[in-house]
Amino acid sequence: MSADLPGYAKAQREWEAMEPPDGGVRECSACNGRGDLPDPTDEDADHVQCEACEGFGLLSPDGEPFDPGQAEREAEEYADFKRNQRETEEKP
Ligand SMILES: [Zn+2]
């Protein structure tokens, strides 16, 4: 039993080394996290929504636009789900 432990610990270390150090969400490099860019077709320097991050200024680990509000909504939905799950489990 204890002979298995070093291999497991090694696998765990390798797995942890694969994780991105900052959780993955990062500022959009196209607009420096602003969410908009100067319109290249407008000499008055109006700003247009950044296409890379869809105006959120953040990108997910997959390089998709990251909506901080959506993460909050998902956290709420997950909390609801856990609450419902507990209530279901408590019923006889
Ligand atoms: Zn952007």
XYZ file of N, CA, C and O and ligand atoms in Angstrom:
369
model
N 0.855 -1.205 0.000
C 0.000 0.000 0.000
C 0.878 1.238 0.000
O 0.787 2.079 -0.871
N 1.770 1.333 1.014
C 2.588 2.541 1.118
C 3.578 2.632 -0.042
O 4.088 3.700 -0.347
N 3.837 1.485 -0.718
C 4.755 1.501 -1.855
C 4.164 2.274 -3.030
O 4.886 2.762 -3.883
N 2.824 2.388 -3.056
C 2.173 3.111 -4.144
C 2.295 4.629 -3.985
O 2.128 5.372 -4.931
N 2.564 5.069 -2.768
C 2.477 6.490 -2.446
C 3.455 7.368 -3.244
O 3.044 8.394 -3.784
N 4.745 7.001 -3.343
C 5.674 7.889 -4.064
C 5.233 8.129 -5.508
O 5.299 9.251 -6.009
N 4.758 7.089 -6.190
C 4.300 7.245 -7.575
C 3.106 8.176 -7.657
O 3.018 9.014 -8.545
N 2.204 8.040 -6.691
C 1.020 8.893 -6.677
C 1.413 10.345 -6.447
O 0.946 11.250 -7.137
N 2.328 10.554 -5.482
C 2.773 11.916 -5.180
C 3.461 12.540 -6.398
O 3.287 13.723 -6.696
N 4.213 11.713 -7.129
C 4.910 12.203 -8.323
C 3.896 12.603 -9.397
O 3.993 13.669 -10.007
N 2.876 11.760 -9.595
C 1.836 12.071 -10.576
C 1.105 13.351 -10.187
O 0.778 14.178 -11.041
N 0.869 13.510 -8.878
C 0.172 14.701 -8.391
C 1.014 15.953 -8.671
O 0.486 16.969 -9.125
N 2.317 15.859 -8.419
C 3.198 17.010 -8.680
C 3.195 17.363 -10.160
O 3.127 18.529 -10.534
N 3.243 16.339 -11.016
C 3.244 16.589 -12.462
C 1.930 17.243 -12.893
O 1.913 18.145 -13.710
N 0.826 16.759 -12.310
C -0.486 17.327 -12.638
C -0.535 18.792 -12.217
O -0.991 19.655 -12.967
N -0.055 19.087 -11.000
C -0.103 20.464 -10.503
C 0.781 21.380 -11.343
O 0.469 22.550 -11.545
N 1.880 20.849 -11.871
C 2.783 21.644 -12.701
C 2.135 22.025 -14.024
O 2.520 23.001 -14.662
N 1.111 21.252 -14.446
C 0.433 21.539 -15.703
C -0.559 22.698 -15.591
O -0.938 23.295 -16.571
N -1.013 22.979 -14.372
C -2.023 24.016 -14.179
C -1.456 25.399 -14.508
O -0.320 25.697 -14.157
N -2.230 26.250 -15.165
C -1.762 27.623 -15.367
C -1.641 28.327 -14.023
O -2.481 28.119 -13.150
N -0.587 29.110 -13.804
C -0.300 29.657 -12.483
C -1.333 30.667 -11.996
O -1.489 30.844 -10.811
N -2.070 31.311 -12.920
C -2.954 32.398 -12.499
C -4.432 32.060 -12.649
O -5.278 32.927 -12.612
N -4.765 30.790 -12.854
C -6.159 30.419 -13.002
C -6.659 30.531 -14.426
O -7.717 30.031 -14.743
N -5.908 31.197 -15.314
C -6.223 31.141 -16.732
C -6.842 32.390 -17.317
O -6.530 32.749 -18.439
N -7.743 33.073 -16.577
C -8.360 34.273 -17.143
C -7.317 35.370 -17.216
O -6.586 35.606 -16.268
N -7.229 36.019 -18.378
C -6.202 37.040 -18.541
C -6.761 38.233 -19.305
O -7.775 38.129 -19.982
N -6.052 39.348 -19.188
C -6.434 40.542 -19.923
C -6.291 40.299 -21.412
O -5.337 39.675 -21.862
N -7.227 40.840 -22.190
C -7.142 40.756 -23.641
C -5.955 41.585 -24.112
O -5.822 42.753 -23.749
N -5.071 40.952 -24.891
C -3.864 41.660 -25.313
C -4.144 42.590 -26.492
O -3.382 43.515 -26.745
N -5.250 42.342 -27.216
C -5.572 43.186 -28.372
C -5.961 44.597 -27.941
O -5.645 45.566 -28.618
N -6.643 44.709 -26.795
C -7.123 46.021 -26.349
C -6.574 46.363 -24.967
O -6.999 47.342 -24.368
N -5.623 45.565 -24.458
C -5.030 45.779 -23.132
C -6.083 45.808 -22.031
O -5.968 46.565 -21.073
N -7.108 44.980 -22.186
C -8.116 44.872 -21.138
C -9.146 45.990 -21.143
O -9.994 46.042 -20.272
N -9.091 46.878 -22.157
C -10.042 47.996 -22.204
C -11.407 47.567 -22.726
O -12.429 48.152 -22.361
N -11.415 46.603 -23.645
C -12.689 46.160 -24.219
C -13.067 46.906 -25.481
O -14.003 46.527 -26.171
N -12.360 47.994 -25.783
C -12.636 48.678 -27.041
C -11.333 49.156 -27.671
O -10.275 49.158 -27.041
N -11.420 49.524 -28.923
C -10.245 49.947 -29.678
C -10.590 51.212 -30.456
O -11.750 51.422 -30.808
N -9.593 52.055 -30.739
C -9.866 53.207 -31.609
C -10.316 52.709 -32.980
O -9.745 51.761 -33.514
N -11.374 53.314 -33.509
C -11.896 52.900 -34.812
C -10.933 53.357 -35.902
O -10.709 54.561 -36.073
N -10.344 52.404 -36.634
C -9.354 52.781 -37.652
C -9.992 53.505 -38.839
O -9.290 54.157 -39.608
N -11.320 53.403 -38.980
C -11.984 54.057 -40.113
C -12.528 55.427 -39.728
O -13.083 56.124 -40.553
N -12.373 55.815 -38.450
C -12.959 57.073 -37.992
C -11.847 58.013 -37.527
O -11.140 57.728 -36.564
N -11.706 59.141 -38.193
C -10.614 60.056 -37.868
C -10.846 60.781 -36.555
O -9.927 61.350 -35.977
N -12.082 60.792 -36.057
C -12.363 61.405 -34.769
C -11.999 60.481 -33.607
O -12.269 60.787 -32.459
N -11.412 59.338 -33.950
C -10.945 58.388 -32.942
C -12.060 57.898 -32.033
O -11.898 57.811 -30.830
N -13.212 57.629 -32.634
C -14.263 56.937 -31.891
C -13.777 55.531 -31.569
O -12.904 55.001 -32.254
N -14.347 54.942 -30.550
C -13.910 53.602 -30.169
C -14.940 52.556 -30.602
O -16.139 52.807 -30.558
N -14.422 51.417 -31.017
C -15.281 50.295 -31.387
C -15.011 49.140 -30.428
O -13.917 49.028 -29.863
N -16.005 48.280 -30.290
C -15.842 47.123 -29.403
C -14.732 46.206 -29.914
O -14.645 45.946 -31.111
N -13.891 45.752 -29.008
C -12.823 44.831 -29.378
C -13.435 43.483 -29.772
O -14.250 42.928 -29.032
N -13.057 42.990 -30.951
C -13.652 41.734 -31.421
C -13.069 40.529 -30.695
O -13.726 39.500 -30.558
N -11.819 40.633 -30.235
C -11.166 39.476 -29.603
C -11.844 39.102 -28.293
O -11.984 37.926 -27.972
N -12.278 40.114 -27.529
C -12.847 39.840 -26.202
C -14.308 40.281 -26.118
O -14.904 40.209 -25.041
N -14.889 40.732 -27.240
C -16.287 41.172 -27.304
C -16.592 42.261 -26.282
O -17.693 42.343 -25.743
N -15.607 43.084 -25.978
C -15.837 44.244 -25.120
C -15.664 43.975 -23.641
O -15.780 44.881 -22.833
N -15.379 42.725 -23.265
C -15.220 42.415 -21.843
C -13.826 42.768 -21.342
O -13.616 42.968 -20.156
N -12.843 42.789 -22.255
C -11.475 43.094 -21.851
C -10.753 41.905 -21.228
O -9.615 42.027 -20.806
N -11.437 40.746 -21.153
C -10.846 39.561 -20.540
C -11.016 38.363 -21.466
O -12.007 38.268 -22.185
N -10.036 37.461 -21.427
C -10.110 36.229 -22.198
C -10.019 35.040 -21.248
O -9.266 35.061 -20.287
N -10.789 34.004 -21.564
C -10.730 32.770 -20.776
C -9.466 32.002 -21.153
O -8.780 32.359 -22.108
N -9.155 30.924 -20.412
C -7.966 30.116 -20.763
C -8.026 29.581 -22.188
O -6.984 29.294 -22.785
N -9.231 29.437 -22.761
C -9.371 28.928 -24.129
C -9.210 30.026 -25.163
O -9.319 29.773 -26.356
N -8.998 31.277 -24.727
C -8.900 32.383 -25.653
C -10.258 32.914 -26.086
O -10.361 33.693 -27.014
N -11.324 32.488 -25.373
C -12.667 32.979 -25.670
C -12.932 34.226 -24.826
O -12.348 34.391 -23.752
N -13.837 35.109 -25.302
C -14.212 36.264 -24.485
C -14.711 35.805 -23.122
O -15.475 34.841 -23.040
N -14.259 36.472 -22.068
C -14.651 36.079 -20.709
C -15.515 37.163 -20.102
O -15.093 38.307 -19.954
N -16.763 36.801 -19.765
C -17.707 37.745 -19.184
C -17.717 37.551 -17.674
O -18.172 36.529 -17.189
N -17.177 38.515 -16.907
C -17.139 38.350 -15.449
C -18.543 38.193 -14.873
O -18.745 37.494 -13.893
N -19.525 38.868 -15.475
C -20.913 38.737 -15.016
C -21.423 37.324 -15.216
O -22.173 36.809 -14.399
N -21.016 36.690 -16.309
C -21.469 35.321 -16.571
C -20.906 34.375 -15.528
O -21.596 33.470 -15.063
N -19.648 34.580 -15.132
C -19.047 33.730 -14.098
C -19.830 33.868 -12.796
O -20.053 32.877 -12.097
N -20.256 35.095 -12.492
C -21.052 35.321 -11.285
C -22.386 34.591 -11.371
O -22.817 33.952 -10.424
N -23.036 34.697 -12.568
C -24.324 34.025 -12.746
C -24.156 32.519 -12.629
O -24.991 31.846 -12.026
N -23.071 32.002 -13.195
C -22.848 30.560 -13.125
C -22.595 30.120 -11.688
O -23.043 29.062 -11.261
N -21.880 30.956 -10.916
C -21.633 30.633 -9.509
C -22.943 30.606 -8.746
O -23.161 29.749 -7.886
N -23.837 31.553 -9.082
C -25.146 31.579 -8.436
C -25.958 30.339 -8.798
O -26.585 29.722 -7.943
N -25.927 29.983 -10.090
C -26.664 28.799 -10.541
C -26.126 27.552 -9.847
O -26.883 26.676 -9.458
N -24.814 27.495 -9.688
C -24.198 26.335 -9.038
C -24.623 26.284 -7.570
O -24.941 25.217 -7.043
N -24.665 27.449 -6.912
C -25.087 27.493 -5.511
C -26.535 27.038 -5.393
O -26.889 26.293 -4.476
N -27.372 27.485 -6.354
C -28.769 27.041 -6.379
C -28.854 25.533 -6.529
O -29.623 24.862 -5.851
N -28.046 25.012 -7.452
C -28.036 23.576 -7.729
C -27.658 22.801 -6.475
O -28.298 21.806 -6.126
N -26.620 23.277 -5.766
C -26.179 22.589 -4.558
C -27.258 22.664 -3.475
O -27.482 21.709 -2.740
N -27.951 23.822 -3.412
C -29.007 23.996 -2.419
C -30.148 23.012 -2.703
O -30.633 22.331 -1.809
N -30.549 22.938 -3.987
C -31.614 22.015 -4.377
C -31.207 20.577 -4.100
O -32.013 19.766 -3.667
N -29.934 20.291 -4.366
C -29.436 18.927 -4.171
C -29.529 18.547 -2.686
O -29.975 17.462 -2.345
N -29.129 19.495 -1.824
C -29.201 19.227 -0.385
C -30.633 18.993 0.046
O -30.929 18.087 0.802
N -31.556 19.847 -0.472
C -32.963 19.726 -0.091
C -33.508 18.376 -0.543
O -34.284 17.745 0.169
N -33.102 17.945 -1.733
C -33.575 16.656 -2.234
C -33.055 15.516 -1.364
O -33.777 14.588 -1.045
N -31.776 15.647 -0.948
C -31.174 14.577 -0.151
C -31.797 14.494 1.240
O -31.857 13.426 1.841
N -32.257 15.668 1.745
C -32.806 15.680 3.097
C -34.194 15.047 3.146
O -34.663 14.645 4.193
N -34.876 14.987 1.982
C -36.213 14.379 1.967
C -36.099 12.866 2.198
O -35.169 12.239 1.683
N -37.039 12.309 2.958
C -36.981 10.884 3.248
C -37.249 9.995 2.023
O -37.896 10.423 1.114
Zn -10.037 42.931 -26.336
